[in-house]
Short mmCIF file of C-alpha atoms in Angstrom, two decimals:
data_model
loop_
_atom_site.label_atom_id
_atom_site.label_comp_id
_atom_site.label_asym_id
_atom_site.label_seq_id
_atom_site.Cartn_x
_atom_site.Cartn_y
_atom_site.Cartn_z
CA MET P 255 -8.46 -34.36 -10.19
CA THR P 256 -7.45 -34.63 -13.96
CA SER P 257 -3.97 -33.78 -15.47
CA LEU P 258 -5.32 -31.91 -17.82
CA ASP P 259 -7.45 -29.74 -14.34
CA LYS P 260 -4.09 -28.66 -12.85
CA PRO P 261 -2.95 -25.98 -15.32
CA THR P 262 -6.40 -24.20 -15.73
CA GLU P 263 -6.26 -23.83 -11.73
CA ASP P 264 -2.68 -22.38 -11.60
CA THR P 265 -3.65 -20.12 -14.35
CA THR P 266 -6.30 -19.04 -12.23
CA GLU P 267 -4.21 -18.75 -9.06
CA ALA P 268 -1.78 -16.82 -11.59
CA ASP P 269 -4.39 -14.45 -12.79
CA ASP P 270 -5.97 -13.92 -9.40
CA SER P 271 -2.14 -13.07 -7.36
CA ARG P 272 -2.09 -10.28 -10.76
CA ALA P 273 -5.17 -8.95 -9.77
CA VAL P 274 -3.89 -8.04 -6.01
CA THR P 275 -1.11 -6.36 -7.40
CA GLU P 276 -2.82 -4.32 -10.18
CA ALA P 277 -5.35 -3.47 -6.70
CA ALA P 278 -2.07 -3.18 -4.22
CA LEU P 279 -0.31 -0.64 -6.50
CA PHE P 280 -3.66 1.49 -7.53
CA GLU P 281 -4.13 1.54 -3.77
CA ALA P 282 -0.32 2.56 -3.33
CA PHE P 283 -0.16 4.97 -5.60
CA GLY P 284 -3.53 6.84 -6.15
CA GLY P 285 -4.23 5.80 -9.27
CA VAL P 286 -5.89 7.78 -11.93
CA ARG P 287 -6.32 10.41 -9.74
CA GLY P 288 -3.96 10.95 -7.81
CA MET P 289 -1.66 11.05 -11.21
CA ILE P 290 -4.29 14.01 -12.20
CA GLU P 291 -3.74 15.45 -8.30
CA THR P 292 0.20 14.95 -9.08
CA VAL P 293 0.64 16.99 -12.80
CA LEU P 294 -2.17 19.34 -12.60
CA PRO P 295 -0.86 22.23 -9.74
CA GLY P 296 2.37 22.06 -11.85
CA LEU P 297 0.24 22.54 -15.00
CA LEU P 298 -1.43 24.98 -14.16
CA PHE P 299 1.87 27.45 -12.68
CA VAL P 300 3.36 26.80 -15.91
CA THR P 301 1.06 27.69 -18.09
CA ILE P 302 -0.37 30.65 -16.68
CA PHE P 303 3.50 31.68 -15.89
CA THR P 304 3.83 31.40 -19.76
CA LEU P 305 1.11 33.73 -21.00
CA ASN P 306 1.50 36.48 -18.21
CA ASN P 307 5.08 36.08 -16.87
CA ASP P 308 2.95 36.90 -13.31
CA LEU P 309 4.90 34.86 -10.36
CA HIS P 310 2.09 35.75 -7.41
CA MET P 311 -0.87 34.79 -9.97
CA SER P 312 0.51 31.52 -11.16
CA ALA P 313 1.81 30.30 -7.32
CA ILE P 314 -1.68 30.74 -5.93
CA ALA P 315 -3.19 29.38 -8.51
CA ALA P 316 -1.57 26.03 -8.24
CA LEU P 317 -1.54 26.90 -4.94
CA ALA P 318 -5.47 26.89 -4.91
CA VAL P 319 -5.89 23.93 -6.84
CA SER P 320 -4.43 21.69 -4.47
CA LEU P 321 -6.38 22.81 -1.56
CA VAL P 322 -9.47 22.79 -4.16
CA LEU P 323 -8.11 19.04 -4.72
CA VAL P 324 -8.39 18.17 -0.86
CA VAL P 325 -11.94 19.30 -0.74
CA VAL P 326 -13.06 17.21 -3.36
CA ARG P 327 -11.78 14.30 -1.80
CA LEU P 328 -12.73 15.26 2.15
CA VAL P 329 -16.18 15.88 0.40
CA MET P 330 -16.26 12.43 -1.37
CA LYS P 331 -14.11 11.36 2.70
CA ASP P 332 -11.68 9.69 0.42
CA THR P 333 -8.01 9.27 1.07
CA VAL P 334 -6.59 12.61 1.37
CA LYS P 335 -2.67 11.56 1.61
CA HIS P 336 -2.41 12.08 -1.76
CA ALA P 337 -3.71 15.46 -2.24
CA PHE P 338 -2.17 15.78 1.09
CA SER P 339 1.35 16.08 -0.11
CA GLY P 340 0.57 17.85 -3.07
CA VAL P 341 -0.57 20.84 -1.03
CA PHE P 342 2.73 20.46 0.51
CA GLY P 343 4.50 20.32 -2.24
CA VAL P 344 3.33 23.25 -3.65
CA ALA P 345 3.19 25.23 -0.69
CA PHE P 346 6.84 24.78 -0.31
CA GLY P 347 7.51 25.65 -4.19
CA VAL P 348 5.64 28.75 -3.36
CA VAL P 349 7.88 29.48 -0.12
CA PHE P 350 11.27 29.04 -2.24
CA ALA P 351 9.48 31.10 -5.41
CA MET P 352 8.31 33.65 -3.30
CA MET P 353 11.39 34.67 -1.05
CA THR P 354 13.85 34.71 -4.51
CA ASP P 355 11.20 35.88 -6.49
CA ASN P 356 12.61 33.24 -8.96
CA ALA P 357 9.44 31.07 -10.35
CA LYS P 358 12.46 28.56 -10.85
CA ASN P 359 12.40 27.75 -7.70
CA PHE P 360 8.79 26.66 -7.34
CA TYR P 361 10.15 23.36 -8.81
CA LEU P 362 13.36 23.38 -6.95
CA PRO P 363 11.71 21.29 -3.78
CA GLY P 364 10.14 18.87 -5.78
CA MET P 365 13.22 18.36 -7.85
CA LEU P 366 15.01 17.98 -4.90
CA TYR P 367 12.45 15.57 -3.31
CA THR P 368 13.21 13.12 -6.34
CA LEU P 369 16.09 12.95 -6.14
CA GLY P 370 16.17 12.21 -2.44
CA LEU P 371 14.11 9.89 -3.28
CA ALA P 372 15.59 8.32 -5.85
CA LEU P 373 19.16 7.86 -3.30
CA ALA P 374 16.73 6.63 -0.30
CA TYR P 375 15.23 3.47 -3.21
CA ILE P 376 18.84 2.93 -4.00
CA VAL P 377 20.17 2.79 -0.46
CA THR P 378 17.60 0.74 1.29
CA SER P 379 18.35 -1.68 -1.20
CA LEU P 380 21.79 -1.70 -0.72
CA ALA P 381 21.10 -2.22 2.92
CA GLY P 382 18.85 -5.56 2.40
CA VAL P 383 15.21 -3.31 3.63
CA PRO P 384 14.31 -1.73 0.28
CA LEU P 385 12.01 1.26 0.94
CA ILE P 386 9.12 -0.55 -1.83
CA GLY P 387 8.65 -3.22 0.21
CA LEU P 388 8.32 -1.21 3.36
CA ILE P 389 5.46 1.27 1.35
CA LEU P 390 3.78 -2.02 0.23
CA GLY P 391 3.96 -4.21 2.42
CA PRO P 392 0.67 -3.01 4.72
CA VAL P 393 -0.60 -2.78 1.51
CA PHE P 394 -0.41 -6.60 0.79
CA LYS P 395 -1.07 -7.13 4.74
CA GLU P 396 2.20 -8.59 4.47
CA ASN P 397 4.21 -5.90 6.67
CA LEU P 398 7.84 -6.68 6.98
CA SER P 399 7.80 -10.65 6.37
CA TRP P 400 8.96 -10.50 3.48
CA ARG P 401 12.69 -9.83 4.95
CA THR P 402 12.77 -13.34 6.98
CA ARG P 403 10.44 -15.51 5.33
CA ASN P 404 9.73 -14.61 1.94
CA PRO P 405 13.27 -14.19 0.31
CA GLY P 406 11.97 -14.65 -3.84
CA ARG P 407 9.22 -11.18 -2.48
CA LYS P 408 12.08 -10.02 -0.49
CA LYS P 409 14.12 -10.22 -4.17
CA ALA P 410 11.29 -8.83 -6.40
CA TYR P 411 10.99 -5.70 -4.11
CA THR P 412 14.71 -5.20 -3.92
CA LYS P 413 14.18 -5.15 -7.71
CA ALA P 414 11.45 -3.09 -8.22
CA SER P 415 13.16 -0.43 -5.39
CA TYR P 416 16.31 -0.60 -7.51
CA ALA P 417 14.12 0.83 -10.96
CA TRP P 418 12.34 2.99 -9.29
CA GLY P 419 15.83 4.82 -7.79
CA LEU P 420 17.46 4.73 -10.93
CA ILE P 421 14.39 5.70 -13.04
CA LEU P 422 13.61 8.66 -10.75
CA LEU P 423 17.70 9.90 -10.96
CA ALA P 424 17.14 9.43 -14.92
CA LYS P 425 14.82 12.18 -14.13
CA SER P 426 17.03 14.17 -11.98
CA ALA P 427 19.39 14.80 -14.06
CA ILE P 428 17.55 15.82 -17.06
CA LEU P 429 16.12 18.16 -14.72
CA PHE P 430 18.52 19.91 -12.82
CA PRO P 431 20.55 21.10 -15.67
CA LEU P 432 17.58 22.68 -17.09
CA TYR P 433 17.27 24.45 -13.75
CA TRP P 434 21.37 25.85 -13.83
CA PHE P 435 20.73 26.62 -17.88
CA ALA P 436 17.20 26.85 -19.29
CA ASP P 437 14.29 29.44 -18.76
CA THR P 438 11.23 29.13 -15.95
CA GLU P 439 9.36 27.68 -19.56
CA GLN P 440 11.13 25.32 -20.78
CA LEU P 441 11.87 23.77 -16.96
CA GLY P 442 7.92 24.29 -16.13
CA TRP P 443 7.00 22.15 -19.40
CA VAL P 444 9.87 19.78 -19.56
CA LEU P 445 9.02 18.57 -15.80
CA VAL P 446 5.37 18.58 -16.25
CA THR P 447 5.81 16.21 -19.44
CA LEU P 448 8.03 14.07 -17.80
CA LYS P 449 5.96 13.63 -14.16
CA ILE P 450 3.57 10.77 -16.22
CA PRO P 451 5.35 8.46 -18.14
CA PRO P 452 8.55 7.22 -15.67
CA PHE P 453 6.10 6.94 -13.13
CA LEU P 454 3.85 4.19 -15.40
CA LEU P 455 7.57 2.73 -16.35
CA ALA P 456 8.17 2.65 -12.53
CA VAL P 457 4.67 0.98 -11.45
CA TRP P 458 4.76 -1.45 -14.51
CA LEU P 459 8.01 -2.75 -13.88
CA THR P 460 6.89 -3.18 -9.85
CA TRP P 461 3.87 -5.23 -11.16
CA VAL P 462 6.02 -6.98 -13.49
CA PHE P 463 8.24 -8.27 -10.48
CA LEU P 464 5.85 -8.47 -7.59
CA ALA P 465 3.57 -10.69 -10.38
CA LYS P 466 6.10 -13.29 -10.56
CA ALA P 467 7.29 -13.33 -6.84
CA PRO P 468 5.89 -15.86 -4.89
CA ALA P 469 2.21 -14.75 -3.07
CA PRO P 470 2.81 -12.27 0.03
CA ILE P 471 2.57 -14.09 3.50
CA ASP P 472 -0.65 -12.47 5.15
CA VAL P 473 0.20 -11.72 8.90
CA PHE P 474 -2.80 -10.21 9.73
CA ALA P 475 -4.52 -13.60 8.73
CA GLU P 476 -1.95 -15.57 11.21
CA MET P 477 -2.33 -13.08 13.86
CA GLU P 478 -6.20 -13.67 13.83
CA ALA P 479 -5.83 -17.38 13.38
CA ALA P 480 -3.03 -17.69 16.50
CA GLU P 481 -5.46 -15.75 18.40
CA GLU P 482 -8.64 -18.12 18.08
CA ALA P 483 -6.59 -20.76 18.36
CA GLU P 484 -5.48 -19.31 21.85
CA LYS P 485 -9.09 -18.44 22.88
CA ALA P 486 -9.93 -22.22 22.47
CA GLU P 487 -7.02 -23.40 24.35
CA LYS P 488 -7.98 -21.17 26.50
CA ALA P 489 -12.14 -22.70 27.19
CA GLY P 490 -10.82 -25.74 27.21
CA ARG P 491 -8.67 -25.43 30.14
CA GLU P 492 -11.08 -23.96 31.67
CA ARG P 493 -13.17 -26.10 31.16
CA ARG P 494 -11.26 -29.34 32.27
CA GLU P 495 -10.40 -27.71 35.03
CA GLN P 496 -14.41 -27.00 36.06
CA GLU P 497 -14.72 -30.80 35.29
CA ALA P 498 -12.35 -31.09 37.78
CA ASP P 499 -13.35 -29.16 40.80
CA GLY P 500 -17.08 -30.84 40.22
CA THR P 501 -18.40 -27.36 39.04
CA LEU P 502 -18.76 -28.41 35.73
CA PRO P 503 -20.92 -31.80 35.23
CA GLY P 504 -18.93 -34.26 33.80
CA PRO P 505 -19.37 -37.07 31.18
CA THR P 506 -20.76 -39.66 33.40
CA SER P 507 -24.24 -37.68 34.22
CA GLY P 508 -25.50 -39.46 31.36
CA ALA P 509 -24.82 -42.84 32.42
CA ASP P 510 -26.39 -41.93 35.64
CA GLY P 511 -29.52 -40.68 33.85
CA ALA P 512 -29.53 -44.09 31.84
CA ASP P 513 -29.16 -46.28 35.18
CA GLY P 514 -32.31 -44.23 36.52
CA ALA P 515 -34.20 -44.93 33.91
CA ASP P 516 -33.48 -48.53 33.92
CA GLY P 517 -34.45 -48.93 37.40
CA GLU P 518 -37.25 -47.31 37.26
CA GLY P 519 -38.27 -49.79 34.57
CA ALA P 520 -37.20 -52.26 36.64
CA ASP P 521 -39.29 -50.98 39.63
CA LEU P 522 -42.26 -50.87 37.13
CA ARG P 523 -41.43 -55.06 35.93
CA GLY P 524 -41.46 -55.64 39.33
CA GLY P 525 -44.93 -54.26 40.09
CA ARG P 526 -46.09 -55.99 37.65
CA HIS P 527 -44.70 -59.33 38.98
CA ARG P 528 -46.39 -58.41 42.23
CA LYS P 529 -49.34 -57.62 41.16
CA ALA P 530 -49.94 -60.50 39.26
#
């Protein structure tokens, strides 16, 4: 390898690492479709309510579109976790709004969830088990190996979790005053507007931190390698035991065959001598 080859290989490895990180984040957070499934029910609710101030129609339309999104996922045999989470969130909002006859309460469960999630990101980071690492560890096939075996990666997860927590806290700081002092339409449109940009910012910061971190330790590959080594060791031990018991021909069989061949050759030569 020349000195000019190494930077090229390092660059390729870095590009591969970034590509893997992007793919994992895309999978973990649902990608474009996940964002659509997150925004569409709330957007439909606030649009219908703005047009006719009909709480029941707005709530039913939001719940119906959430169910349609789940059905589409099922028909396409795609993962439904993001769509299902959207259905549960919308269902809680519909129940709150209907029980209190207050359209603002359609947004309250989601706002409380956002605040709780923000606190969870920060508290788990302080405790040394950052939530983003718990979420992404299985996606990267590293599980919790980053906690004790990959300190650079744990540091990246901690930074990312703090970023998520602070971004969601800032979002909550905007929404809760609006919940108390603004009308339903204002709260709804601001909430829809704040669905995607903070999320994209948090995902981008996560990508930045992880792209600079050490590569994940593939614990699944390690377990498979350990199983293969154990099988090979067991097979070798069984073979040695069989050879020791005489149930398996040992390496002397080849020598015996050679001796037999030599004996036969000697007999033939002896026969020729006798005949002569």
